[in-house]
Coordinates of C-alpha atoms and ligand atoms in Angstrom, one line a residue:
X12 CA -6.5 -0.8 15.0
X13 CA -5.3 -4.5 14.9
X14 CA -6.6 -5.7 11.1
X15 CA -7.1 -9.2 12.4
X16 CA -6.3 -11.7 9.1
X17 CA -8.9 -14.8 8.3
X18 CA -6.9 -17.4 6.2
X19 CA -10.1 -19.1 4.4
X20 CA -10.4 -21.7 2.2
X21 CA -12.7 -21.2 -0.8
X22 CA -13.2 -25.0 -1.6
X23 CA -13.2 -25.7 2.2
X24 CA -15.2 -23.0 4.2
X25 CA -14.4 -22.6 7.9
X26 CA -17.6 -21.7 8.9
X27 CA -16.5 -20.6 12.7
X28 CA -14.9 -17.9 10.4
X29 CA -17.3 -16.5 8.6
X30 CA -19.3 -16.2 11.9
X31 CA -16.6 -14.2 13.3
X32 CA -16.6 -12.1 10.3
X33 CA -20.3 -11.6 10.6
X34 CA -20.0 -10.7 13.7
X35 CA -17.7 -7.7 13.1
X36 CA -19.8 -6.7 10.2
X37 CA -23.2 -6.5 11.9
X38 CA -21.0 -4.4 14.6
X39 CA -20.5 -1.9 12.3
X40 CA -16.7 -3.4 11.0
X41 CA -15.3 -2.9 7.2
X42 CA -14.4 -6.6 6.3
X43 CA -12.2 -6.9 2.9
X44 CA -13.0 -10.5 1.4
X45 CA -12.6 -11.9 -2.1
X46 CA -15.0 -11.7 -4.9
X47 CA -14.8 -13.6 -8.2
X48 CA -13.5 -10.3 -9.7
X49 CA -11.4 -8.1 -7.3
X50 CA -11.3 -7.8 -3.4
X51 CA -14.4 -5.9 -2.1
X52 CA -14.4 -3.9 1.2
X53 CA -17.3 -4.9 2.8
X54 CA -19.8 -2.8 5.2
X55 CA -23.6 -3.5 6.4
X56 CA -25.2 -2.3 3.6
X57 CA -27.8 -0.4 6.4
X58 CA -25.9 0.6 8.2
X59 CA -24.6 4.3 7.7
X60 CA -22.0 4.8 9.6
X61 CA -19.9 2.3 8.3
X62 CA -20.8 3.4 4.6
X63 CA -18.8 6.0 5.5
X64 CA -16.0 4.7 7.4
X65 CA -15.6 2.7 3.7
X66 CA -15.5 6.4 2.2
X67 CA -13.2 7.4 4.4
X68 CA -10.5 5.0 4.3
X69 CA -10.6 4.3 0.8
X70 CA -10.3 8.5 0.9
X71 CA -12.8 8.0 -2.2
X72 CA -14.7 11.0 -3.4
X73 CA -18.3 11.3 -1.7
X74 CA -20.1 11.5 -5.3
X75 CA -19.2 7.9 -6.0
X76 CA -21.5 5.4 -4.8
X77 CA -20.9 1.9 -3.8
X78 CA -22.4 -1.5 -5.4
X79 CA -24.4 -3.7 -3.1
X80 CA -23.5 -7.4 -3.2
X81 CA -26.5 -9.8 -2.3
X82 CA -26.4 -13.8 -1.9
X83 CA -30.1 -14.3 -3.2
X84 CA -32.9 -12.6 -5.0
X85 CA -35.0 -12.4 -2.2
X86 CA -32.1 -9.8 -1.0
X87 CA -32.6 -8.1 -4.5
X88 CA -36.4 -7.7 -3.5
X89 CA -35.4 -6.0 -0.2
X90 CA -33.5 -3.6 -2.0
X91 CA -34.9 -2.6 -5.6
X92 CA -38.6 -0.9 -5.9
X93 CA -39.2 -3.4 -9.4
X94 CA -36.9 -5.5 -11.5
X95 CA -37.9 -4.5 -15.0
X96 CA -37.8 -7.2 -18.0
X97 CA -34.2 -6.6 -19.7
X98 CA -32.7 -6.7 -15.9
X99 CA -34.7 -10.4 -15.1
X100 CA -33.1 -11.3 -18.5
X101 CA -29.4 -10.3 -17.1
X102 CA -29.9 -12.2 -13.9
X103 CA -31.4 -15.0 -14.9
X104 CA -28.1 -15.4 -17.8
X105 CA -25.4 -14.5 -15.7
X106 CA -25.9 -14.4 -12.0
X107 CA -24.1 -15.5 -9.8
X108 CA -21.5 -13.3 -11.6
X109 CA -19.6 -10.5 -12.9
X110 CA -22.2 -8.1 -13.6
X111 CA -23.7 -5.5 -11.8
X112 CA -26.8 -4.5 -12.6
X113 CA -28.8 -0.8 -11.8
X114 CA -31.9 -0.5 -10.6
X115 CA -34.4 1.6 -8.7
X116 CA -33.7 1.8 -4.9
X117 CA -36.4 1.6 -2.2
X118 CA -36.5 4.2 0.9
X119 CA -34.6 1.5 3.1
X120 CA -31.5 1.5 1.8
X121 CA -28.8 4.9 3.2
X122 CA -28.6 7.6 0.4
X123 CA -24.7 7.2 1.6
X124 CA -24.7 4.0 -0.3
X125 CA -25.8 5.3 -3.8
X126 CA -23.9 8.7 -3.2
X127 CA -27.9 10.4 -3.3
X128 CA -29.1 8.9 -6.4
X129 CA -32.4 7.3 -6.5
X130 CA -30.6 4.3 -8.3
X131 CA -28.7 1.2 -6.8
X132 CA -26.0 -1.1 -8.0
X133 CA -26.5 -4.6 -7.1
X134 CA -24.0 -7.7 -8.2
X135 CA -24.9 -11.4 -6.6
X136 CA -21.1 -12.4 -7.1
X137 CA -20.2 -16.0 -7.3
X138 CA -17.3 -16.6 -5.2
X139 CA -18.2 -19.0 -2.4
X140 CA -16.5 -17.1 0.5
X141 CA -18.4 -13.8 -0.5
X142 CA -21.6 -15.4 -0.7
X143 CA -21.1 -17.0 2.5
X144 CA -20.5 -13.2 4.0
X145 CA -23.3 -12.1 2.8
X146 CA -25.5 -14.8 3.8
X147 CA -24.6 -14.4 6.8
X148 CA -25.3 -10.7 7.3
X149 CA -27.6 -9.7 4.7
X150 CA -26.8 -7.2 1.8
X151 CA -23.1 -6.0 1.7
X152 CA -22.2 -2.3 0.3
X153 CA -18.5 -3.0 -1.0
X154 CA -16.5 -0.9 -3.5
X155 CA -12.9 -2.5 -4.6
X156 CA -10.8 -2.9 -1.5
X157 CA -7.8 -0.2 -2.4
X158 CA -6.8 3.4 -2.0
X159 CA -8.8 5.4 -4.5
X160 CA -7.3 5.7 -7.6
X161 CA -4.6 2.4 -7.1
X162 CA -5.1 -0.4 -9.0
X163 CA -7.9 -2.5 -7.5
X164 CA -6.8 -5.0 -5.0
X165 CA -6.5 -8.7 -6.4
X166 CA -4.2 -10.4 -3.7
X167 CA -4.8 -10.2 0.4
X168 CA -1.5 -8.3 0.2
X169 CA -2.4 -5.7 -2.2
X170 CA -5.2 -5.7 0.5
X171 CA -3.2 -5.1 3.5
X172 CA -0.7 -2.6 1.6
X173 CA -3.6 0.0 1.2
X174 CA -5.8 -0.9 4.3
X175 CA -3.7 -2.4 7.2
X176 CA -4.9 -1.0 10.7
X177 CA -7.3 1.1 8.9
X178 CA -10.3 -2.1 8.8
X179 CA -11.1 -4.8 11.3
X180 CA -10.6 -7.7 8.9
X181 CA -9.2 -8.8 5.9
X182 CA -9.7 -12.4 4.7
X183 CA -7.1 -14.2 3.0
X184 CA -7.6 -16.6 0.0
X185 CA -6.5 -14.9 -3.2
X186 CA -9.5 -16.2 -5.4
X187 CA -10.3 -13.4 -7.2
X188 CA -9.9 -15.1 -10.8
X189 CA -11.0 -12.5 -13.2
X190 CA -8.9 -9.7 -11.7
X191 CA -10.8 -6.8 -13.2
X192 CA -14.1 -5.3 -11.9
X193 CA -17.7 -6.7 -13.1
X194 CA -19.1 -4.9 -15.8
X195 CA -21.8 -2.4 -14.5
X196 CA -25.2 -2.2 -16.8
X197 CA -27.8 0.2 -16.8
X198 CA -31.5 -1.3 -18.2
X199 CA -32.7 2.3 -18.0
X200 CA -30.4 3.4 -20.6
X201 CA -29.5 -0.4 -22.3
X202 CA -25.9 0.5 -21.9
X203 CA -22.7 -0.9 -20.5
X204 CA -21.6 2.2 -18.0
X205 CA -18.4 0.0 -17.1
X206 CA -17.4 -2.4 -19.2
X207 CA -15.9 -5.9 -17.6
X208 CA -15.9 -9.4 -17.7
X209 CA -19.4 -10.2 -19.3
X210 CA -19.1 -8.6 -23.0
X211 CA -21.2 -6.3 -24.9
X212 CA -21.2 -9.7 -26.9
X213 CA -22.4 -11.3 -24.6
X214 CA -25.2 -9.2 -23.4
X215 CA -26.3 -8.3 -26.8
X216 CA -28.0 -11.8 -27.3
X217 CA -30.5 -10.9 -24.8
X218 CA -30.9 -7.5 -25.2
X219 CA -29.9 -6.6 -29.0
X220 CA -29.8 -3.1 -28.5
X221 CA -27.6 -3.0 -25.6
X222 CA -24.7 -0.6 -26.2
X223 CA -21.4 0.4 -24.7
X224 CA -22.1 4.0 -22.4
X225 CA -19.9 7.3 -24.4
X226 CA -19.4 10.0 -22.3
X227 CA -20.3 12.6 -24.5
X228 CA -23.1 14.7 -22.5
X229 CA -22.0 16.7 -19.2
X230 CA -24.4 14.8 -17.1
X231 CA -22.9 11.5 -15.3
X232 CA -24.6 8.5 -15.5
X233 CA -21.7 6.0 -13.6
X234 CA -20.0 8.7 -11.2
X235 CA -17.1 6.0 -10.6
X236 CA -15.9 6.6 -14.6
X237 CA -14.9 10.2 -14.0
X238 CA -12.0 9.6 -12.0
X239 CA -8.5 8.3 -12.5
X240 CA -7.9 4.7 -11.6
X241 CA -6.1 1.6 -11.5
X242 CA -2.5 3.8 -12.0
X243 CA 0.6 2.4 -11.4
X244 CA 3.4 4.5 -10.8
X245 CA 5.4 3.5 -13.8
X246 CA 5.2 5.1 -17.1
X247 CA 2.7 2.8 -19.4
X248 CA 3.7 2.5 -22.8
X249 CA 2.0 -0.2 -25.3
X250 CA 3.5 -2.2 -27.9
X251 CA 1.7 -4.1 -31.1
X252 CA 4.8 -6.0 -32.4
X253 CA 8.0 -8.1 -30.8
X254 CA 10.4 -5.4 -33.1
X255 CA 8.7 -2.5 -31.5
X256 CA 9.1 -3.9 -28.1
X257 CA 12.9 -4.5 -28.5
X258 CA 13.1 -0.9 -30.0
X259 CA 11.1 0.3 -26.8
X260 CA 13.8 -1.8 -24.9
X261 CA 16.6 0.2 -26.3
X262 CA 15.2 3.2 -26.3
X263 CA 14.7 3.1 -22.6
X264 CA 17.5 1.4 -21.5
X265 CA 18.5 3.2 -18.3
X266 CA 15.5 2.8 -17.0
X267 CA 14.0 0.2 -15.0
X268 CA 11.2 -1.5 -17.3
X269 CA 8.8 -4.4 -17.0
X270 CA 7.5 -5.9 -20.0
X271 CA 3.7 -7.4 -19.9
X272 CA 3.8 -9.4 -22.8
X273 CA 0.3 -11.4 -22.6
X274 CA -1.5 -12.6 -25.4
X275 CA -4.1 -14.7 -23.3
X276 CA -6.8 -12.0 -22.8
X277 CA -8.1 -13.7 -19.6
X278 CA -4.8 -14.6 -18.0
X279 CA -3.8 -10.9 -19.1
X280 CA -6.9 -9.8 -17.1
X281 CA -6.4 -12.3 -14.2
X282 CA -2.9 -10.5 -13.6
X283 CA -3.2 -6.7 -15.0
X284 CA -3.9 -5.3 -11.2
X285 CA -1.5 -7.6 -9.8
X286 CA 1.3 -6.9 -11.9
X287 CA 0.8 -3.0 -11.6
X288 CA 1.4 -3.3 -7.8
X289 CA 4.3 -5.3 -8.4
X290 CA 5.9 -2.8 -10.3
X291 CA 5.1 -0.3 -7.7
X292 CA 7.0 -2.8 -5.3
X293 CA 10.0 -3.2 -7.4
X294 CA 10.5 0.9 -8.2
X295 CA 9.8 -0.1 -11.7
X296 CA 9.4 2.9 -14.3
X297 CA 8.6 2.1 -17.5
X298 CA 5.6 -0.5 -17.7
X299 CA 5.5 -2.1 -21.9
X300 CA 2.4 -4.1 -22.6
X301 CA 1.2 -5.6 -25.6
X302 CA -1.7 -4.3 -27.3
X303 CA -5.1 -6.3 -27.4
X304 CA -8.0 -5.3 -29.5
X305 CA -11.3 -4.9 -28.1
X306 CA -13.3 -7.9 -28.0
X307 CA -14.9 -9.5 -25.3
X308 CA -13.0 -9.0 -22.1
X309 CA -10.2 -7.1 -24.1
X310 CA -12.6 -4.1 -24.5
X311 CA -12.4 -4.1 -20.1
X312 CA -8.4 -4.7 -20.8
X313 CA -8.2 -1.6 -23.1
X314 CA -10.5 0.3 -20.6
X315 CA -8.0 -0.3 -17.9
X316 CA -4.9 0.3 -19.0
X317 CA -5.7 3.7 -20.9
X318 CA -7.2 4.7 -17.6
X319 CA -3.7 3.8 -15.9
X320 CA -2.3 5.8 -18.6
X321 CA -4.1 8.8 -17.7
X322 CA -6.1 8.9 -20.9
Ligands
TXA10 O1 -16.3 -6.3 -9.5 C1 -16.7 -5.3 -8.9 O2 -17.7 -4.6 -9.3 C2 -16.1 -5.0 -7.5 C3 -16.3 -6.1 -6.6 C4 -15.8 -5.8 -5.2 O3 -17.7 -6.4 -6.6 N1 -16.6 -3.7 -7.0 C5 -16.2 -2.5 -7.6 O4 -16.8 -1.4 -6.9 O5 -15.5 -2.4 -8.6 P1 -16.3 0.1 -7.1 O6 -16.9 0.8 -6.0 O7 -14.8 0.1 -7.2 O8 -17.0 0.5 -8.5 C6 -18.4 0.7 -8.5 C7 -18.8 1.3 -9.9 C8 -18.3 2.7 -10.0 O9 -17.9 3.0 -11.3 C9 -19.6 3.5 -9.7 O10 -19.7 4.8 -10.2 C10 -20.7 2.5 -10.3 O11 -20.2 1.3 -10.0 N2 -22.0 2.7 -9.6 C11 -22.4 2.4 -8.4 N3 -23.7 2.8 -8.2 C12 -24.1 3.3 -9.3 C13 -25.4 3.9 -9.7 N4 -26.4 3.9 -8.9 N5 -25.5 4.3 -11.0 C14 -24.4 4.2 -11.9 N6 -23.2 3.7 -11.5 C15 -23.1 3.3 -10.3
MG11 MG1 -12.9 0.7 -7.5

């Protein structure tokens, strides 16, 4: 298959484009566009047979469902059987954005989106070419656009490494800013199941008892969590001071080593993903970043990176 390649402005929408992207879509086509957090690959969110094409060429486990992206709350309505109190709350702070929210699912949506569960993931992102997707075709089913268990894609390029002949259409405007996935929040249980962009901070001011989702029992709440991701191919090792970097540099030094030395939790974030596949490019093998404590987006950060550890 030809992966035809929309170059799309985000402050400048071709319109003609996103028709032709609709198009494929409602034919049953996996479309990867940009998100305000990482690339999503898109699919008709009815439409079963392309839920699992997505599976399949992502080669991501079955048990792992997808998160539906709407464009308005009328889509929401479509989708959920009620939108309890604490979830109203969420949208009404921070949507259009980086959280995805769980809620009940109606009949009409495929059991192959939410991997048999009787719950949903919905995020109303904020980036203007997504939303114009979706407006387009109505509710979009789209896990991160990578192989599973890469680092998510941030970049068309990352994109078209993993995905190139195996999709209809990629779109190409690297405007995913955040570079991390949206935090995913459970009302049923008040907890933070991934965490991301939007804190536990952050949500605690509306709901106080929000807390952050421990793995302790056997049963799974967020299938997704179970599984290795985001590795690189490099060795990870992290660092807390400049001395124990340069010692780090010594000790390794026949090997080939790329330091991520970003104190700027957001820019850190913005680049993380990017800078993994980089790494892959260049045959690095030793990755060094600096440590970052946990607060706000740094407890996503730490998330990440232990998970491309292997931890
Ligand atoms: O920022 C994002 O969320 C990106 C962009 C494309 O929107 N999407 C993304 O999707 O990261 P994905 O498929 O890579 O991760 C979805 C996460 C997984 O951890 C999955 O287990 C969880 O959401 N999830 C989906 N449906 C769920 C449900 N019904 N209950 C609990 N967790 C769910
Ligand atoms: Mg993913």
């Amino acid at each position: 298959m030809k992966t035809i390649l929309f170059e799309i402005n985000e402050n400048n929408i071709d319109n003609s484009k996103i028709r032709e992207i609709s198009e494929i879509l409602k034919s049953g086509g996996i479309v990867a566009f940009p998100t305000e957090t990482v690339y999503g690959l898109g699919a008709n969110a009815y439409n079963k047979e392309s839920i699992k094409k997505v599976f399949e060429v992502k080669g991501r486990p079955i048990d792992n469902p997808l998160i539906v992206h709407i464009s308005n709350l009328e889509q929401l309505k479509e989708l959920v059987i009620d939108i309890p109190k604490d979830a109203e709350k969420l949208i009404d702070k921070f949507w259009p954005g980086p959280i995805t929210i769980i809620f009940k699912k109606k009949e009409c949506v495929p059991s192959e989106v939410s991997a048999g569960l009787d719950t949903i993931a919905v995020r109303f992102p904020s980036n203007k070419i997504a939303q114009a997707i979706i407006k387009a075709v109505g509710p979009i089913a789209a896990p991160s656009a990578n192989s599973s268990g890469k680092p998510s894609g941030t970049r068309a390029r990352d994109v078209l490494e993993d995905l190139d002949g195996k999709i209809e259409g990629i779109v190409v405007c690297d405007s995913c800013n955040i570079g991390i996935e949206s935090t995913v929040f459970s009302t049923f249980t008040n907890e933070i199941l991934r965490p991301g962009k939007i804190s536990l901070e952050e949500i605690k001011e509306i709901i106080p008892s929000a807390k952050i989702h421990e793995n302790k029992s056997e049963k799974i709440i967020s299938p997704g969590m179970k599984y290795k991701h985001y590795a690189p191919m490099a060795r990870i090792i992290l660092f807390d001071s400049a001395e124990e970097l340069d010692k780090l540099k010594k000790d390794n030094v026949d090997k080939k080593i790329e330091v991520i030395y970003e104190k700027d939790k957001d820019k850190l974030s913005e680049e993380l993903f990017f800078r993994f596949r980089e790494a892959d490019r260049q045959g690095i093998e030793l990755i060094l970043i600096n440590r970052t404590n946990e607060e706000g987006i740094g407890r996503a950060l730490v998330d990440r990176i232990n998970r491309a550890i292997g931890k």
